[in-house]
Amino acid sequence: MLGSERRVVITGLGFVTPLGDSPDRIWGRLAEGRGGLRRIEAFPVAGLPTEAVAEIHDFDFLKGYALPKYRNALRKSRKYMARDIQLAVAAAQLAMSDAGLVDGGVAPSRIGIDLGAGLISTELDELAPAISTASSATGSFDFLTWGREGISVVEPIWLLKYLPNMLACHISILMDCQGPSNTITEADASSNLAIAEAARIIARGKADVMITGGADSKIHPLSLTRMALYGNMSHWEGDPSGACRPFDLRRDGGAPGEGAGILILEDRDHAIRRGAKIHGEILGSGSGCDAMPEGGMDPYGGGTATAVRAALREAGLKPSQIGHVNAHGLGMKVGDLAEARAIHQVFGDSPPPVTALKGFLGNIASGAGAVELIASLVGVNRGLIPPTINCDDPDPECALDLVRGAPRPTDNPVFVNTNMTINGQAAAVVVRGERPDAPG
């Protein structure tokens, strides 16, 4: 278990997602098969391949999530927070409340933060005047004019809203985290990599508590345009709720989402001493990379297989001891098949049940791993594996035992959570749930 005598448990869960922001809400939507993909409402998307996104509606950062202890500070700092940051800070408050740490319980020097974050897209009207200054009547861009005149038009605090490390920065200042601090920017693998690093920090004795996970919002004109240019956005023309189709024969790309998932990790002895509720335990983690020289990922999933094997090895578990896999399942032809091949490489011809949740949530990118991990944890602590939606015709080439329809009962609370990027970075975390009726 992480190669150390110090065991790392999960004592707090906080998430803000298109399915809700509490375990009961998110599990209710998963169990009912009601996903969050809808026609976009935030702005017009004419010319893009699809209008399907998973938005969080009616997100009110101050009224809905600011705890009384932090409200004044958040009211002042909100102007420096892009949406990604607000989502992370909201989820962190929920997680710290769940862990019972809002009013203390850990020395400031013994609590740290390690988050996954991504490229935060700027609000267009904040840069438009400066860009216009350096643009000619023909639309060409003059870099000399930009450096001489354009930059001075940009608000001095502009960068503070959009640096990826600002998610961790705001949370650590707000919650007086004086221990280790880091931000990992590895696209869709970011959250799992951050969780792995946070767990190792505790296992090595460098902290007693770590705030970890990730957040991202791709509901933005620049983000959607970028997805379309990369060619990884779904072209689904039916009802928007069916746009993302993990492991389905008709899958043709992903759908953007937004959200945050924050976990409070803690040294098990520290948690027991203060009487904390334990949701689960981080048993191991691993990473791999199979980026191809010509670009993209290995179509045979070598990086994902490496990551899962490393996670199992660190956990001290055999493949047969895993209850289910929560797969990345982006809904892309090559990516899903590569992940399925990786699962077969590790688990053989009879792999454990597999679920993939992006049909519900869209792709939360840097926040995906944490949100999906929490969903599986909430499920196994109820004795159930969350289902996959929009996989109506499973691809026989993938040959996976996909959990579809209703949640599937399980008496095995151990699962592997995997995430990967389109450029070959992969990460895996092995987690064991803590059912209320299970022995300690």
CSV table of N, CA, C and O in Angstrom, one decimal, residues 23-128:
chain,number,residue,atom,x,y,z
A,23,PRO,N,-23.5,13.5,-2.5
A,23,PRO,CA,-23.5,12.1,-2.9
A,23,PRO,C,-24.9,11.6,-3.3
A,23,PRO,O,-25.1,10.8,-4.3
A,24,ASP,N,-25.9,12.0,-2.6
A,24,ASP,CA,-27.3,11.5,-2.9
A,24,ASP,C,-27.8,12.0,-4.2
A,24,ASP,O,-28.4,11.2,-5.0
A,25,ARG,N,-27.5,13.2,-4.5
A,25,ARG,CA,-27.9,13.8,-5.8
A,25,ARG,C,-27.2,13.1,-7.0
A,25,ARG,O,-27.9,12.7,-7.9
A,26,ILE,N,-25.9,13.0,-6.9
A,26,ILE,CA,-25.2,12.5,-8.0
A,26,ILE,C,-25.5,11.0,-8.2
A,26,ILE,O,-25.7,10.5,-9.3
A,27,TRP,N,-25.7,10.3,-7.0
A,27,TRP,CA,-26.0,8.9,-7.2
A,27,TRP,C,-27.4,8.7,-7.7
A,27,TRP,O,-27.7,7.8,-8.5
A,28,GLY,N,-28.3,9.6,-7.3
A,28,GLY,CA,-29.7,9.4,-7.9
A,28,GLY,C,-29.7,9.6,-9.4
A,28,GLY,O,-30.4,8.8,-10.1
A,29,ARG,N,-28.9,10.5,-9.9
A,29,ARG,CA,-28.9,10.7,-11.4
A,29,ARG,C,-28.2,9.5,-12.0
A,29,ARG,O,-28.7,9.0,-13.1
A,30,LEU,N,-27.1,9.0,-11.4
A,30,LEU,CA,-26.5,7.8,-12.0
A,30,LEU,C,-27.4,6.6,-12.0
A,30,LEU,O,-27.5,5.9,-13.0
A,31,ALA,N,-28.0,6.4,-10.9
A,31,ALA,CA,-28.9,5.2,-10.8
A,31,ALA,C,-30.1,5.3,-11.8
A,31,ALA,O,-30.5,4.2,-12.3
A,32,GLU,N,-30.6,6.5,-12.0
A,32,GLU,CA,-31.7,6.6,-12.9
A,32,GLU,C,-31.3,6.7,-14.3
A,32,GLU,O,-32.2,6.7,-15.2
A,33,GLY,N,-30.0,6.8,-14.6
A,33,GLY,CA,-29.6,6.9,-16.0
A,33,GLY,C,-29.9,8.3,-16.6
A,33,GLY,O,-30.0,8.4,-17.9
A,34,ARG,N,-29.9,9.3,-15.8
A,34,ARG,CA,-30.2,10.7,-16.3
A,34,ARG,C,-28.9,11.5,-16.4
A,34,ARG,O,-28.4,11.9,-15.4
A,35,GLY,N,-28.4,11.6,-17.6
A,35,GLY,CA,-27.2,12.3,-17.8
A,35,GLY,C,-27.3,13.8,-17.8
A,35,GLY,O,-28.4,14.4,-17.7
A,36,GLY,N,-26.2,14.5,-17.9
A,36,GLY,CA,-26.2,16.0,-17.8
A,36,GLY,C,-26.0,16.6,-19.2
A,36,GLY,O,-25.9,17.9,-19.2
A,37,LEU,N,-25.9,15.9,-20.3
A,37,LEU,CA,-25.6,16.5,-21.6
A,37,LEU,C,-26.9,17.1,-22.1
A,37,LEU,O,-28.0,16.4,-22.2
A,38,ARG,N,-26.8,18.3,-22.5
A,38,ARG,CA,-28.0,19.1,-23.0
A,38,ARG,C,-27.5,20.0,-24.1
A,38,ARG,O,-26.3,20.2,-24.3
A,39,ARG,N,-28.4,20.7,-24.8
A,39,ARG,CA,-28.1,21.7,-25.7
A,39,ARG,C,-27.5,22.9,-25.0
A,39,ARG,O,-28.1,23.3,-24.0
A,40,ILE,N,-26.4,23.4,-25.4
A,40,ILE,CA,-25.8,24.5,-24.7
A,40,ILE,C,-26.7,25.7,-24.6
A,40,ILE,O,-27.4,26.1,-25.5
A,41,GLU,N,-26.6,26.4,-23.4
A,41,GLU,CA,-27.4,27.6,-23.1
A,41,GLU,C,-26.5,28.8,-22.9
A,41,GLU,O,-26.9,29.9,-23.0
A,42,ALA,N,-25.2,28.6,-22.6
A,42,ALA,CA,-24.3,29.7,-22.1
A,42,ALA,C,-24.1,30.7,-23.2
A,42,ALA,O,-23.9,31.9,-23.0
A,43,PHE,N,-24.0,30.2,-24.5
A,43,PHE,CA,-23.6,31.1,-25.6
A,43,PHE,C,-24.0,30.4,-26.9
A,43,PHE,O,-24.1,29.1,-26.9
A,44,PRO,N,-24.1,31.1,-28.0
A,44,PRO,CA,-24.4,30.4,-29.3
A,44,PRO,C,-23.2,29.6,-29.8
A,44,PRO,O,-22.0,30.1,-29.6
A,45,VAL,N,-23.4,28.5,-30.5
A,45,VAL,CA,-22.3,27.7,-31.0
A,45,VAL,C,-22.4,27.4,-32.5
A,45,VAL,O,-22.0,26.3,-32.9
A,46,ALA,N,-22.9,28.3,-33.2
A,46,ALA,CA,-23.1,28.1,-34.7
A,46,ALA,C,-21.7,27.7,-35.3
A,46,ALA,O,-20.7,28.4,-35.0
A,47,GLY,N,-21.7,26.7,-36.1
A,47,GLY,CA,-20.5,26.3,-36.8
A,47,GLY,C,-19.7,25.2,-36.2
A,47,GLY,O,-18.8,24.7,-36.8
A,48,LEU,N,-20.1,24.9,-34.9
A,48,LEU,CA,-19.3,23.8,-34.2
A,48,LEU,C,-20.0,22.4,-34.5
A,48,LEU,O,-21.2,22.4,-34.9
A,49,PRO,N,-19.3,21.3,-34.4
A,49,PRO,CA,-19.8,20.0,-34.7
A,49,PRO,C,-21.0,19.6,-33.9
A,49,PRO,O,-21.9,18.9,-34.4
A,50,THR,N,-21.2,20.1,-32.7
A,50,THR,CA,-22.3,19.7,-31.8
A,50,THR,C,-22.6,20.8,-30.9
A,50,THR,O,-21.8,21.6,-30.5
A,51,GLU,N,-23.9,20.8,-30.4
A,51,GLU,CA,-24.3,21.8,-29.4
A,51,GLU,C,-24.4,21.1,-28.0
A,51,GLU,O,-24.8,21.7,-27.1
A,52,ALA,N,-24.0,19.8,-27.9
A,52,ALA,CA,-24.2,19.1,-26.7
A,52,ALA,C,-23.0,19.3,-25.7
A,52,ALA,O,-21.9,19.1,-26.1
A,53,VAL,N,-23.4,19.8,-24.5
A,53,VAL,CA,-22.4,20.0,-23.5
A,53,VAL,C,-23.0,19.6,-22.1
A,53,VAL,O,-24.3,19.5,-22.0
A,54,ALA,N,-22.2,19.4,-21.1
A,54,ALA,CA,-22.7,19.2,-19.8
A,54,ALA,C,-22.4,20.4,-18.9
A,54,ALA,O,-21.3,20.5,-18.4
A,55,GLU,N,-23.4,21.3,-18.8
A,55,GLU,CA,-23.2,22.5,-18.1
A,55,GLU,C,-23.7,22.4,-16.7
A,55,GLU,O,-24.6,21.6,-16.4
A,56,ILE,N,-23.2,23.2,-15.8
A,56,ILE,CA,-23.7,23.3,-14.4
A,56,ILE,C,-24.6,24.6,-14.4
A,56,ILE,O,-24.1,25.7,-14.6
A,57,HIS,N,-25.8,24.4,-14.3
A,57,HIS,CA,-26.8,25.6,-14.3
A,57,HIS,C,-26.9,26.2,-12.9
A,57,HIS,O,-26.9,25.5,-11.9
A,58,ASP,N,-27.2,27.4,-12.9
A,58,ASP,CA,-27.5,28.1,-11.6
A,58,ASP,C,-26.4,28.0,-10.6
A,58,ASP,O,-26.7,27.9,-9.4
A,59,PHE,N,-25.2,28.0,-11.0
A,59,PHE,CA,-24.0,28.0,-10.1
A,59,PHE,C,-23.8,29.3,-9.5
A,59,PHE,O,-23.4,30.3,-10.2
A,60,ASP,N,-24.1,29.5,-8.2
A,60,ASP,CA,-23.9,30.8,-7.5
A,60,ASP,C,-22.8,30.6,-6.5
A,60,ASP,O,-23.1,30.0,-5.4
A,61,PHE,N,-21.6,31.0,-6.8
A,61,PHE,CA,-20.5,30.8,-6.0
A,61,PHE,C,-20.6,31.2,-4.6
A,61,PHE,O,-20.3,30.5,-3.6
A,62,LEU,N,-21.0,32.5,-4.4
A,62,LEU,CA,-21.1,33.1,-3.1
A,62,LEU,C,-22.3,32.6,-2.3
A,62,LEU,O,-22.2,32.1,-1.1
A,63,LYS,N,-23.5,32.6,-2.9
A,63,LYS,CA,-24.7,32.3,-2.2
A,63,LYS,C,-24.8,30.7,-2.0
A,63,LYS,O,-25.3,30.3,-0.9
A,64,GLY,N,-24.3,30.0,-2.9
A,64,GLY,CA,-24.5,28.6,-2.8
A,64,GLY,C,-23.4,27.8,-2.1
A,64,GLY,O,-23.7,26.7,-1.6
A,65,TYR,N,-22.2,28.4,-2.0
A,65,TYR,CA,-21.1,27.5,-1.5
A,65,TYR,C,-20.2,28.2,-0.5
A,65,TYR,O,-19.4,27.6,0.1
A,66,ALA,N,-20.3,29.5,-0.4
A,66,ALA,CA,-19.3,30.2,0.5
A,66,ALA,C,-19.7,30.0,2.0
A,66,ALA,O,-20.8,30.4,2.4
A,67,LEU,N,-18.9,29.3,2.7
A,67,LEU,CA,-19.1,29.1,4.1
A,67,LEU,C,-19.0,30.4,4.9
A,67,LEU,O,-18.2,31.2,4.5
A,68,PRO,N,-19.8,30.5,6.0
A,68,PRO,CA,-19.7,31.8,6.7
A,68,PRO,C,-18.3,32.2,7.1
A,68,PRO,O,-18.0,33.4,7.1
A,69,LYS,N,-17.4,31.2,7.5
A,69,LYS,CA,-16.1,31.5,7.9
A,69,LYS,C,-15.3,32.2,6.8
A,69,LYS,O,-14.4,33.0,7.0
A,70,TYR,N,-15.6,31.9,5.5
A,70,TYR,CA,-14.8,32.4,4.4
A,70,TYR,C,-15.5,33.4,3.5
A,70,TYR,O,-14.9,34.0,2.6
A,71,ARG,N,-16.8,33.8,3.9
A,71,ARG,CA,-17.6,34.6,2.9
A,71,ARG,C,-17.0,35.9,2.6
A,71,ARG,O,-16.9,36.4,1.5
A,72,ASN,N,-16.5,36.6,3.6
A,72,ASN,CA,-15.9,38.0,3.4
A,72,ASN,C,-14.7,37.9,2.5
A,72,ASN,O,-14.5,38.7,1.6
A,73,ALA,N,-13.8,36.9,2.8
A,73,ALA,CA,-12.6,36.8,2.0
A,73,ALA,C,-13.0,36.4,0.6
A,73,ALA,O,-12.4,37.0,-0.4
A,74,LEU,N,-13.9,35.6,0.4
A,74,LEU,CA,-14.3,35.2,-1.0
A,74,LEU,C,-15.0,36.3,-1.7
A,74,LEU,O,-14.8,36.4,-3.0
A,75,ARG,N,-15.7,37.1,-1.1
A,75,ARG,CA,-16.4,38.2,-1.7
A,75,ARG,C,-15.3,39.2,-2.3
A,75,ARG,O,-15.5,39.7,-3.4
A,76,LYS,N,-14.2,39.3,-1.6
A,76,LYS,CA,-13.1,40.2,-2.1
A,76,LYS,C,-12.3,39.6,-3.2
A,76,LYS,O,-11.9,40.3,-4.1
A,77,SER,N,-12.1,38.3,-3.1
A,77,SER,CA,-11.2,37.6,-4.1
A,77,SER,C,-11.9,37.1,-5.3
A,77,SER,O,-11.3,36.7,-6.3
A,78,ARG,N,-13.2,37.1,-5.3
A,78,ARG,CA,-14.0,36.6,-6.4
A,78,ARG,C,-13.6,37.2,-7.8
A,78,ARG,O,-13.6,36.5,-8.8
A,79,LYS,N,-13.3,38.5,-7.8
A,79,LYS,CA,-12.9,39.1,-9.0
A,79,LYS,C,-11.7,38.6,-9.7
A,79,LYS,O,-11.4,38.8,-10.8
A,80,TYR,N,-10.9,37.9,-8.9
A,80,TYR,CA,-9.6,37.2,-9.4
A,80,TYR,C,-9.9,35.8,-9.9
A,80,TYR,O,-8.9,35.1,-10.2
A,81,MET,N,-11.1,35.3,-9.8
A,81,MET,CA,-11.4,33.9,-10.0
A,81,MET,C,-12.1,33.6,-11.3
A,81,MET,O,-13.3,34.0,-11.5
A,82,ALA,N,-11.5,32.9,-12.2
A,82,ALA,CA,-12.2,32.4,-13.4
A,82,ALA,C,-13.1,31.3,-12.9
A,82,ALA,O,-13.1,30.8,-11.8
A,83,ARG,N,-14.0,30.8,-13.8
A,83,ARG,CA,-15.0,29.8,-13.4
A,83,ARG,C,-14.3,28.5,-12.9
A,83,ARG,O,-14.8,27.9,-11.9
A,84,ASP,N,-13.3,28.1,-13.5
A,84,ASP,CA,-12.6,26.9,-13.1
A,84,ASP,C,-12.2,27.0,-11.6
A,84,ASP,O,-12.3,26.1,-10.8
A,85,ILE,N,-11.7,28.2,-11.2
A,85,ILE,CA,-11.2,28.5,-9.9
A,85,ILE,C,-12.4,28.4,-8.9
A,85,ILE,O,-12.3,27.8,-7.8
A,86,GLN,N,-13.5,29.1,-9.3
A,86,GLN,CA,-14.7,29.1,-8.5
A,86,GLN,C,-15.2,27.7,-8.2
A,86,GLN,O,-15.6,27.4,-7.1
A,87,LEU,N,-15.2,26.9,-9.2
A,87,LEU,CA,-15.7,25.5,-9.1
A,87,LEU,C,-14.8,24.7,-8.1
A,87,LEU,O,-15.3,24.0,-7.2
A,88,ALA,N,-13.5,24.9,-8.2
A,88,ALA,CA,-12.6,24.2,-7.3
A,88,ALA,C,-12.7,24.7,-5.8
A,88,ALA,O,-12.7,23.9,-4.9
A,89,VAL,N,-12.8,26.0,-5.6
A,89,VAL,CA,-13.0,26.5,-4.3
A,89,VAL,C,-14.3,26.1,-3.7
A,89,VAL,O,-14.3,25.8,-2.5
A,90,ALA,N,-15.3,26.1,-4.5
A,90,ALA,CA,-16.6,25.6,-4.0
A,90,ALA,C,-16.5,24.1,-3.5
A,90,ALA,O,-17.0,23.8,-2.4
A,91,ALA,N,-16.0,23.3,-4.4
A,91,ALA,CA,-15.8,21.9,-4.0
A,91,ALA,C,-14.9,21.6,-2.8
A,91,ALA,O,-15.2,20.7,-2.0
A,92,ALA,N,-13.9,22.4,-2.7
A,92,ALA,CA,-13.0,22.3,-1.6
A,92,ALA,C,-13.7,22.6,-0.2
A,92,ALA,O,-13.4,21.9,0.8
A,93,GLN,N,-14.6,23.6,-0.3
A,93,GLN,CA,-15.3,23.9,1.0
A,93,GLN,C,-16.2,22.7,1.3
A,93,GLN,O,-16.3,22.4,2.5
A,94,LEU,N,-16.9,22.1,0.3
A,94,LEU,CA,-17.7,21.0,0.6
A,94,LEU,C,-16.9,19.8,1.2
A,94,LEU,O,-17.3,19.1,2.1
A,95,ALA,N,-15.7,19.6,0.6
A,95,ALA,CA,-14.9,18.5,1.0
A,95,ALA,C,-14.3,18.7,2.5
A,95,ALA,O,-14.3,17.8,3.3
A,96,MET,N,-13.9,19.9,2.8
A,96,MET,CA,-13.4,20.2,4.1
A,96,MET,C,-14.5,20.1,5.1
A,96,MET,O,-14.3,19.7,6.3
A,97,SER,N,-15.7,20.5,4.8
A,97,SER,CA,-16.9,20.4,5.7
A,97,SER,C,-17.2,18.9,5.9
A,97,SER,O,-17.4,18.5,7.0
A,98,ASP,N,-17.1,18.1,4.8
A,98,ASP,CA,-17.4,16.7,5.0
A,98,ASP,C,-16.4,16.0,5.9
A,98,ASP,O,-16.7,15.1,6.6
A,99,ALA,N,-15.1,16.5,5.8
A,99,ALA,CA,-14.0,15.9,6.6
A,99,ALA,C,-14.0,16.5,8.0
A,99,ALA,O,-13.3,16.0,8.9
A,100,GLY,N,-14.8,17.5,8.3
A,100,GLY,CA,-14.9,18.0,9.6
A,100,GLY,C,-13.6,18.8,10.0
A,100,GLY,O,-13.2,18.9,11.1
A,101,LEU,N,-13.0,19.5,9.0
A,101,LEU,CA,-11.8,20.2,9.2
A,101,LEU,C,-11.9,21.7,9.0
A,101,LEU,O,-10.9,22.4,9.1
A,102,VAL,N,-13.1,22.2,8.8
A,102,VAL,CA,-13.3,23.7,8.6
A,102,VAL,C,-12.8,24.5,9.8
A,102,VAL,O,-12.2,25.5,9.7
A,103,ASP,N,-13.1,24.0,11.0
A,103,ASP,CA,-12.7,24.7,12.2
A,103,ASP,C,-11.5,24.1,12.9
A,103,ASP,O,-11.3,24.2,14.1
A,104,GLY,N,-10.6,23.5,12.1
A,104,GLY,CA,-9.4,23.0,12.6
A,104,GLY,C,-9.4,21.5,12.7
A,104,GLY,O,-10.3,20.8,12.2
A,105,GLY,N,-8.3,21.0,13.3
A,105,GLY,CA,-8.2,19.5,13.4
A,105,GLY,C,-6.9,19.0,12.8
A,105,GLY,O,-6.6,17.9,12.9
A,106,VAL,N,-6.1,20.0,12.2
A,106,VAL,CA,-4.8,19.6,11.7
A,106,VAL,C,-4.0,20.9,11.7
A,106,VAL,O,-4.4,22.0,11.5
A,107,ALA,N,-2.7,20.7,12.1
A,107,ALA,CA,-1.8,21.8,12.1
A,107,ALA,C,-1.6,22.4,10.7
A,107,ALA,O,-1.4,21.6,9.8
A,108,PRO,N,-1.6,23.7,10.5
A,108,PRO,CA,-1.5,24.3,9.2
A,108,PRO,C,-0.2,23.8,8.4
A,108,PRO,O,-0.3,23.7,7.2
A,109,SER,N,0.9,23.6,9.2
A,109,SER,CA,2.1,23.1,8.5
A,109,SER,C,2.0,21.7,8.0
A,109,SER,O,2.9,21.2,7.3
A,110,ARG,N,0.9,21.0,8.5
A,110,ARG,CA,0.8,19.6,8.1
A,110,ARG,C,-0.4,19.3,7.2
A,110,ARG,O,-0.7,18.2,6.9
A,111,ILE,N,-0.9,20.4,6.6
A,111,ILE,CA,-1.9,20.2,5.5
A,111,ILE,C,-1.4,20.9,4.2
A,111,ILE,O,-0.9,22.0,4.3
A,112,GLY,N,-1.5,20.1,3.1
A,112,GLY,CA,-1.0,20.6,1.9
A,112,GLY,C,-2.1,20.5,0.8
A,112,GLY,O,-3.2,20.1,1.1
A,113,ILE,N,-1.7,20.8,-0.4
A,113,ILE,CA,-2.7,20.8,-1.5
A,113,ILE,C,-2.0,20.4,-2.8
A,113,ILE,O,-0.8,20.7,-3.1
A,114,ASP,N,-2.6,19.5,-3.6
A,114,ASP,CA,-2.1,19.0,-4.9
A,114,ASP,C,-3.3,18.9,-5.8
A,114,ASP,O,-4.1,18.0,-5.6
A,115,LEU,N,-3.4,19.7,-6.8
A,115,LEU,CA,-4.5,19.8,-7.7
A,115,LEU,C,-4.2,19.6,-9.1
A,115,LEU,O,-3.1,19.9,-9.6
A,116,GLY,N,-5.2,19.0,-9.8
A,116,GLY,CA,-5.1,18.9,-11.3
A,116,GLY,C,-5.8,20.2,-11.9
A,116,GLY,O,-6.9,20.5,-11.4
A,117,ALA,N,-5.3,20.8,-12.9
A,117,ALA,CA,-5.9,22.0,-13.5
A,117,ALA,C,-5.5,22.0,-15.0
A,117,ALA,O,-4.6,21.3,-15.4
A,118,GLY,N,-6.2,22.8,-15.7
A,118,GLY,CA,-6.0,22.8,-17.1
A,118,GLY,C,-5.8,24.2,-17.7
A,118,GLY,O,-5.6,25.2,-16.9
A,119,LEU,N,-5.9,24.3,-19.0
A,119,LEU,CA,-5.8,25.6,-19.7
A,119,LEU,C,-7.1,26.3,-19.4
A,119,LEU,O,-8.2,25.9,-19.8
A,120,ILE,N,-7.0,27.5,-18.7
A,120,ILE,CA,-8.2,28.3,-18.5
A,120,ILE,C,-8.4,29.3,-19.6
A,120,ILE,O,-7.5,30.1,-19.8
A,121,SER,N,-9.5,29.2,-20.2
A,121,SER,CA,-9.8,30.1,-21.3
A,121,SER,C,-10.2,31.5,-20.8
A,121,SER,O,-11.1,31.6,-19.9
A,122,THR,N,-9.7,32.6,-21.4
A,122,THR,CA,-10.0,33.9,-21.0
A,122,THR,C,-11.4,34.4,-21.5
A,122,THR,O,-11.8,33.9,-22.5
A,123,GLU,N,-12.0,35.2,-20.7
A,123,GLU,CA,-13.2,35.9,-21.2
A,123,GLU,C,-12.8,36.8,-22.4
A,123,GLU,O,-11.9,37.5,-22.3
A,124,LEU,N,-13.6,36.6,-23.4
A,124,LEU,CA,-13.2,37.3,-24.7
A,124,LEU,C,-13.2,38.8,-24.6
A,124,LEU,O,-12.3,39.4,-25.2
A,125,ASP,N,-14.1,39.4,-23.8
A,125,ASP,CA,-14.1,40.8,-23.7
A,125,ASP,C,-13.0,41.4,-22.9
A,125,ASP,O,-12.7,42.6,-22.9
A,126,GLU,N,-12.2,40.6,-22.2
A,126,GLU,CA,-11.1,41.1,-21.4
A,126,GLU,C,-9.8,41.3,-22.3
A,126,GLU,O,-9.0,42.1,-21.9
A,127,LEU,N,-9.7,40.6,-23.4
A,127,LEU,CA,-8.6,40.7,-24.3
A,127,LEU,C,-8.9,41.4,-25.6
A,127,LEU,O,-8.0,41.9,-26.3
A,128,ALA,N,-10.2,41.5,-25.9
A,128,ALA,CA,-10.6,42.0,-27.2
A,128,ALA,C,-10.1,43.4,-27.5
A,128,ALA,O,-9.6,43.7,-28.6
